[in-house]
mmCIF file of C-alpha atoms in Angstrom:
data_model
loop_
_atom_site.group_PDB
_atom_site.id
_atom_site.type_symbol
_atom_site.label_atom_id
_atom_site.label_comp_id
_atom_site.label_asym_id
_atom_site.label_seq_id
_atom_site.Cartn_x
_atom_site.Cartn_y
_atom_site.Cartn_z
ATOM 1 C CA LYS A 10 -5.393 -13.840 -59.680
ATOM 2 C CA SER A 11 -7.473 -15.076 -62.585
ATOM 3 C CA ASN A 12 -10.112 -12.787 -64.068
ATOM 4 C CA GLY A 13 -12.247 -12.815 -67.180
ATOM 5 C CA LEU A 14 -13.335 -16.406 -67.055
ATOM 6 C CA VAL A 15 -15.310 -17.978 -69.882
ATOM 7 C CA TYR A 16 -16.084 -21.550 -71.179
ATOM 8 C CA ASP A 17 -16.155 -22.593 -74.848
ATOM 9 C CA VAL A 18 -18.691 -25.030 -76.262
ATOM 10 C CA ALA A 19 -16.315 -28.007 -75.526
ATOM 11 C CA GLY A 20 -16.201 -27.038 -71.838
ATOM 12 C CA HIS A 21 -12.633 -25.672 -71.807
ATOM 13 C CA LEU A 22 -12.119 -22.838 -69.376
ATOM 14 C CA TYR A 23 -10.296 -19.664 -70.558
ATOM 15 C CA ALA A 24 -8.829 -17.255 -68.052
ATOM 16 C CA CYS A 25 -6.890 -14.002 -67.930
ATOM 17 C CA GLN A 26 -4.178 -14.483 -65.278
ATOM 18 C CA GLY A 27 -3.368 -10.841 -64.602
ATOM 19 C CA GLU A 28 -0.541 -11.376 -62.110
ATOM 20 C CA ALA A 29 1.145 -13.999 -64.365
ATOM 21 C CA ARG A 30 0.540 -11.640 -67.305
ATOM 22 C CA ARG A 31 -0.967 -14.311 -69.583
ATOM 23 C CA VAL A 32 -4.126 -15.818 -71.001
ATOM 24 C CA VAL A 33 -4.627 -19.578 -70.595
ATOM 25 C CA ARG A 34 -6.987 -22.394 -71.536
ATOM 26 C CA VAL A 35 -7.723 -25.153 -69.000
ATOM 27 C CA SER A 36 -8.665 -28.438 -70.661
ATOM 28 C CA ALA A 37 -12.041 -29.845 -69.787
ATOM 29 C CA VAL A 38 -10.642 -33.321 -70.351
ATOM 30 C CA ASP A 39 -7.549 -33.441 -68.157
ATOM 31 C CA GLY A 40 -7.256 -30.008 -66.527
ATOM 32 C CA LYS A 41 -4.004 -29.259 -68.418
ATOM 33 C CA VAL A 42 -3.195 -25.533 -68.526
ATOM 34 C CA GLU A 43 -2.128 -24.223 -71.952
ATOM 35 C CA VAL A 44 -0.711 -20.721 -72.321
ATOM 36 C CA LEU A 45 -2.399 -18.976 -75.250
ATOM 37 C CA ALA A 46 -0.774 -15.560 -74.921
ATOM 38 C CA ASP A 47 1.863 -14.087 -72.641
ATOM 39 C CA LYS A 48 3.777 -11.882 -75.059
ATOM 40 C CA PHE A 49 3.236 -9.629 -78.013
ATOM 41 C CA ASP A 50 6.087 -8.513 -80.281
ATOM 42 C CA GLY A 51 8.437 -10.260 -77.920
ATOM 43 C CA LYS A 52 7.383 -8.182 -74.909
ATOM 44 C CA LYS A 53 5.373 -9.417 -71.878
ATOM 45 C CA LEU A 54 1.712 -8.503 -71.705
ATOM 46 C CA ASN A 55 0.646 -5.877 -69.185
ATOM 47 C CA SER A 56 -1.961 -7.711 -67.104
ATOM 48 C CA PRO A 57 -4.751 -9.396 -69.100
ATOM 49 C CA ASN A 58 -8.173 -8.679 -67.570
ATOM 50 C CA ASP A 59 -11.132 -9.915 -69.547
ATOM 51 C CA LEU A 60 -11.833 -11.975 -72.651
ATOM 52 C CA ALA A 61 -14.537 -13.024 -75.067
ATOM 53 C CA ILE A 62 -14.640 -15.932 -77.520
ATOM 54 C CA ASP A 63 -15.896 -15.269 -81.056
ATOM 55 C CA PRO A 64 -17.800 -17.601 -83.411
ATOM 56 C CA ALA A 65 -14.540 -18.429 -85.295
ATOM 57 C CA GLY A 66 -13.068 -19.964 -82.118
ATOM 58 C CA GLY A 67 -10.621 -17.108 -81.503
ATOM 59 C CA LEU A 68 -10.692 -14.800 -78.497
ATOM 60 C CA TYR A 69 -10.385 -11.157 -77.801
ATOM 61 C CA PHE A 70 -8.805 -9.972 -74.547
ATOM 62 C CA THR A 71 -8.069 -6.668 -72.838
ATOM 63 C CA ASP A 72 -4.638 -5.918 -71.451
ATOM 64 C CA PRO A 73 -4.692 -3.014 -68.988
ATOM 65 C CA ARG A 74 -2.431 -2.445 -66.029
ATOM 66 C CA TYR A 75 -3.770 -1.480 -62.658
ATOM 67 C CA GLY A 76 -1.535 -0.295 -59.827
ATOM 68 C CA SER A 77 2.166 0.153 -60.443
ATOM 69 C CA ASN A 78 3.482 0.442 -64.025
ATOM 70 C CA ASP A 79 6.755 -1.248 -62.962
ATOM 71 C CA GLY A 80 7.748 -3.810 -65.539
ATOM 72 C CA VAL A 81 5.293 -2.717 -68.202
ATOM 73 C CA GLU A 82 6.808 -3.566 -71.573
ATOM 74 C CA GLN A 83 3.943 -2.882 -73.961
ATOM 75 C CA PRO A 84 3.683 0.630 -75.421
ATOM 76 C CA CYS A 85 -0.107 0.794 -74.772
ATOM 77 C CA MET A 86 -2.946 -0.784 -72.884
ATOM 78 C CA GLY A 87 -4.604 -2.571 -75.780
ATOM 79 C CA VAL A 88 -7.059 -5.177 -76.956
ATOM 80 C CA TYR A 89 -5.707 -8.344 -78.525
ATOM 81 C CA TYR A 90 -6.932 -11.237 -80.553
ATOM 82 C CA VAL A 91 -5.759 -14.864 -80.457
ATOM 83 C CA THR A 92 -6.738 -17.009 -83.425
ATOM 84 C CA ALA A 93 -7.837 -20.630 -82.960
ATOM 85 C CA GLU A 94 -4.310 -21.508 -84.261
ATOM 86 C CA GLY A 95 -2.653 -19.454 -81.544
ATOM 87 C CA LYS A 96 -1.536 -16.298 -83.452
ATOM 88 C CA VAL A 97 -1.704 -13.120 -81.329
ATOM 89 C CA SER A 98 -2.361 -9.686 -82.765
ATOM 90 C CA ARG A 99 -3.116 -6.291 -81.263
ATOM 91 C CA VAL A 100 -6.455 -5.070 -82.691
ATOM 92 C CA ILE A 101 -6.998 -1.851 -80.693
ATOM 93 C CA ASP A 102 -4.225 0.328 -79.270
ATOM 94 C CA SER A 103 -6.115 3.546 -78.371
ATOM 95 C CA PRO A 104 -7.848 2.988 -74.982
ATOM 96 C CA GLN A 105 -6.492 4.443 -71.811
ATOM 97 C CA ARG A 106 -7.284 1.278 -69.831
ATOM 98 C CA PRO A 107 -9.570 -1.264 -71.531
ATOM 99 C CA ASN A 108 -11.367 -3.580 -69.142
ATOM 100 C CA GLY A 109 -14.554 -5.589 -69.867
ATOM 101 C CA ILE A 110 -15.092 -7.006 -73.332
ATOM 102 C CA LEU A 111 -17.941 -8.725 -75.237
ATOM 103 C CA VAL A 112 -18.510 -10.167 -78.683
ATOM 104 C CA SER A 113 -22.118 -10.095 -79.966
ATOM 105 C CA ALA A 114 -23.811 -13.392 -80.645
ATOM 106 C CA ASP A 115 -23.555 -12.919 -84.408
ATOM 107 C CA GLY A 116 -19.841 -12.121 -84.114
ATOM 108 C CA LYS A 117 -20.194 -8.722 -85.854
ATOM 109 C CA THR A 118 -19.763 -6.394 -82.870
ATOM 110 C CA LEU A 119 -17.038 -5.988 -80.263
ATOM 111 C CA TYR A 120 -17.818 -4.011 -77.056
ATOM 112 C CA VAL A 121 -14.986 -2.684 -74.962
ATOM 113 C CA ALA A 122 -15.230 -0.999 -71.520
ATOM 114 C CA GLU A 123 -13.134 2.117 -70.917
ATOM 115 C CA PRO A 124 -13.531 2.705 -67.156
ATOM 116 C CA ASN A 125 -11.127 5.677 -66.914
ATOM 117 C CA LEU A 126 -13.714 7.673 -68.954
ATOM 118 C CA ARG A 127 -16.836 5.737 -67.835
ATOM 119 C CA GLN A 128 -17.342 4.817 -71.518
ATOM 120 C CA LEU A 129 -18.536 1.834 -73.439
ATOM 121 C CA TRP A 130 -17.142 1.528 -76.999
ATOM 122 C CA ARG A 131 -18.533 -0.415 -79.910
ATOM 123 C CA TYR A 132 -16.458 -1.672 -82.865
ATOM 124 C CA SER A 133 -17.506 -3.408 -86.048
ATOM 125 C CA ILE A 134 -15.801 -6.770 -86.478
ATOM 126 C CA THR A 135 -14.921 -6.960 -90.187
ATOM 127 C CA ALA A 136 -13.234 -10.379 -89.955
ATOM 128 C CA PRO A 137 -11.902 -12.482 -87.063
ATOM 129 C CA GLY A 138 -9.367 -10.302 -85.267
ATOM 130 C CA GLN A 139 -10.084 -7.198 -87.402
ATOM 131 C CA VAL A 140 -12.148 -4.273 -86.134
ATOM 132 C CA SER A 141 -13.104 -0.850 -87.405
ATOM 133 C CA ASN A 142 -15.405 2.066 -86.748
ATOM 134 C CA GLY A 143 -14.848 2.366 -83.025
ATOM 135 C CA LYS A 144 -17.254 4.757 -81.331
ATOM 136 C CA VAL A 145 -18.491 5.559 -77.851
ATOM 137 C CA ILE A 146 -22.085 4.350 -77.409
ATOM 138 C CA PHE A 147 -22.533 5.121 -73.735
ATOM 139 C CA THR A 148 -20.883 7.277 -71.051
ATOM 140 C CA GLY A 149 -21.910 6.619 -67.467
ATOM 141 C CA ASP A 150 -23.135 9.460 -65.279
ATOM 142 C CA GLU A 151 -20.385 10.433 -62.770
ATOM 143 C CA THR A 152 -22.845 10.694 -59.854
ATOM 144 C CA LEU A 153 -25.316 7.840 -60.696
ATOM 145 C CA ASP A 154 -22.782 5.396 -62.117
ATOM 146 C CA GLY A 155 -19.512 6.251 -60.458
ATOM 147 C CA GLY A 156 -16.568 4.372 -62.001
ATOM 148 C CA GLY A 157 -16.881 1.715 -64.671
ATOM 149 C CA PRO A 158 -17.827 -0.086 -66.689
ATOM 150 C CA ASP A 159 -16.017 -3.180 -65.495
ATOM 151 C CA GLY A 160 -17.331 -6.588 -66.432
ATOM 152 C CA MET A 161 -20.262 -6.990 -68.818
ATOM 153 C CA ALA A 162 -22.718 -9.553 -70.128
ATOM 154 C CA LEU A 163 -25.153 -9.850 -73.044
ATOM 155 C CA ASP A 164 -28.604 -11.325 -72.723
ATOM 156 C CA ALA A 165 -30.301 -13.461 -75.412
ATOM 157 C CA ASP A 166 -31.783 -10.354 -77.022
ATOM 158 C CA GLY A 167 -28.426 -8.591 -77.294
ATOM 159 C CA ARG A 168 -28.987 -6.130 -74.421
ATOM 160 C CA ILE A 169 -25.808 -5.063 -72.564
ATOM 161 C CA TYR A 170 -25.436 -5.375 -68.801
ATOM 162 C CA ALA A 171 -22.459 -3.364 -67.632
ATOM 163 C CA THR A 172 -21.188 -3.048 -64.083
ATOM 164 C CA TYR A 173 -20.815 0.508 -62.807
ATOM 165 C CA LYS A 174 -22.027 1.507 -59.301
ATOM 166 C CA SER A 175 -25.088 -0.568 -60.252
ATOM 167 C CA VAL A 176 -25.740 -2.807 -63.268
ATOM 168 C CA VAL A 177 -26.480 -0.512 -66.146
ATOM 169 C CA VAL A 178 -28.723 -2.029 -68.809
ATOM 170 C CA LEU A 179 -28.338 -0.800 -72.393
ATOM 171 C CA THR A 180 -29.675 -1.647 -75.837
ATOM 172 C CA ALA A 181 -27.153 -3.056 -78.302
ATOM 173 C CA GLY A 182 -26.856 0.486 -79.660
ATOM 174 C CA GLY A 183 -26.067 1.953 -76.201
ATOM 175 C CA ASP A 184 -29.423 3.487 -75.287
ATOM 176 C CA LEU A 185 -30.090 3.382 -71.540
ATOM 177 C CA ILE A 186 -32.804 1.005 -70.526
ATOM 178 C CA GLY A 187 -32.280 1.322 -66.759
ATOM 179 C CA ARG A 188 -30.113 0.621 -63.742
ATOM 180 C CA ILE A 189 -30.346 -2.367 -61.444
ATOM 181 C CA PRO A 190 -29.272 -1.349 -57.952
ATOM 182 C CA VAL A 191 -27.108 -3.744 -55.969
ATOM 183 C CA PRO A 192 -25.856 -3.543 -52.382
ATOM 184 C CA GLU A 193 -22.226 -3.226 -53.314
ATOM 185 C CA GLN A 194 -20.486 -2.046 -56.448
ATOM 186 C CA PRO A 195 -20.289 -5.064 -58.757
ATOM 187 C CA ALA A 196 -17.173 -6.032 -60.683
ATOM 188 C CA ASN A 197 -18.726 -8.485 -63.113
ATOM 189 C CA CYS A 198 -21.945 -10.166 -64.207
ATOM 190 C CA THR A 199 -23.072 -13.093 -66.294
ATOM 191 C CA PHE A 200 -26.102 -15.177 -67.360
#
């Protein structure tokens, strides 16, 4: 049950394995699977969902729990950071259920989806694994957008594509550009 798949510049595949409650890297060379994070503060992660690599070679990932809360050990559904050296830290502990996540091309902005509230949050990245100034930049319309956002993507100009009932297109600041209708509710998108 892998989710939140992304490749780095060397071709290694990163995946959130929600059921296994871990984040892994699959080597582009030999296919070896390396566990990058499965615990924080000695407790198992909830169910990692999505991830984004930053310019420093670290990665941010969301850790919600969908379905039963049986076996949940973490005190919150948070956002975490794994350094290139493998150190794990919790960088955001306030979301109800974080889902999709993006890092801007310049590495200065972190976007986090909060589907329980139909919100997209934007945080300033002050250093690798350190964020501040979280604020809601978009809230989906209950009727037009339904639930979400789920997965998201950035285009070359920094516009945000977020999956709600359709694909909602926003400026980097969260202003609505439009909605791309699709035949079924999407769960993710990419370029």
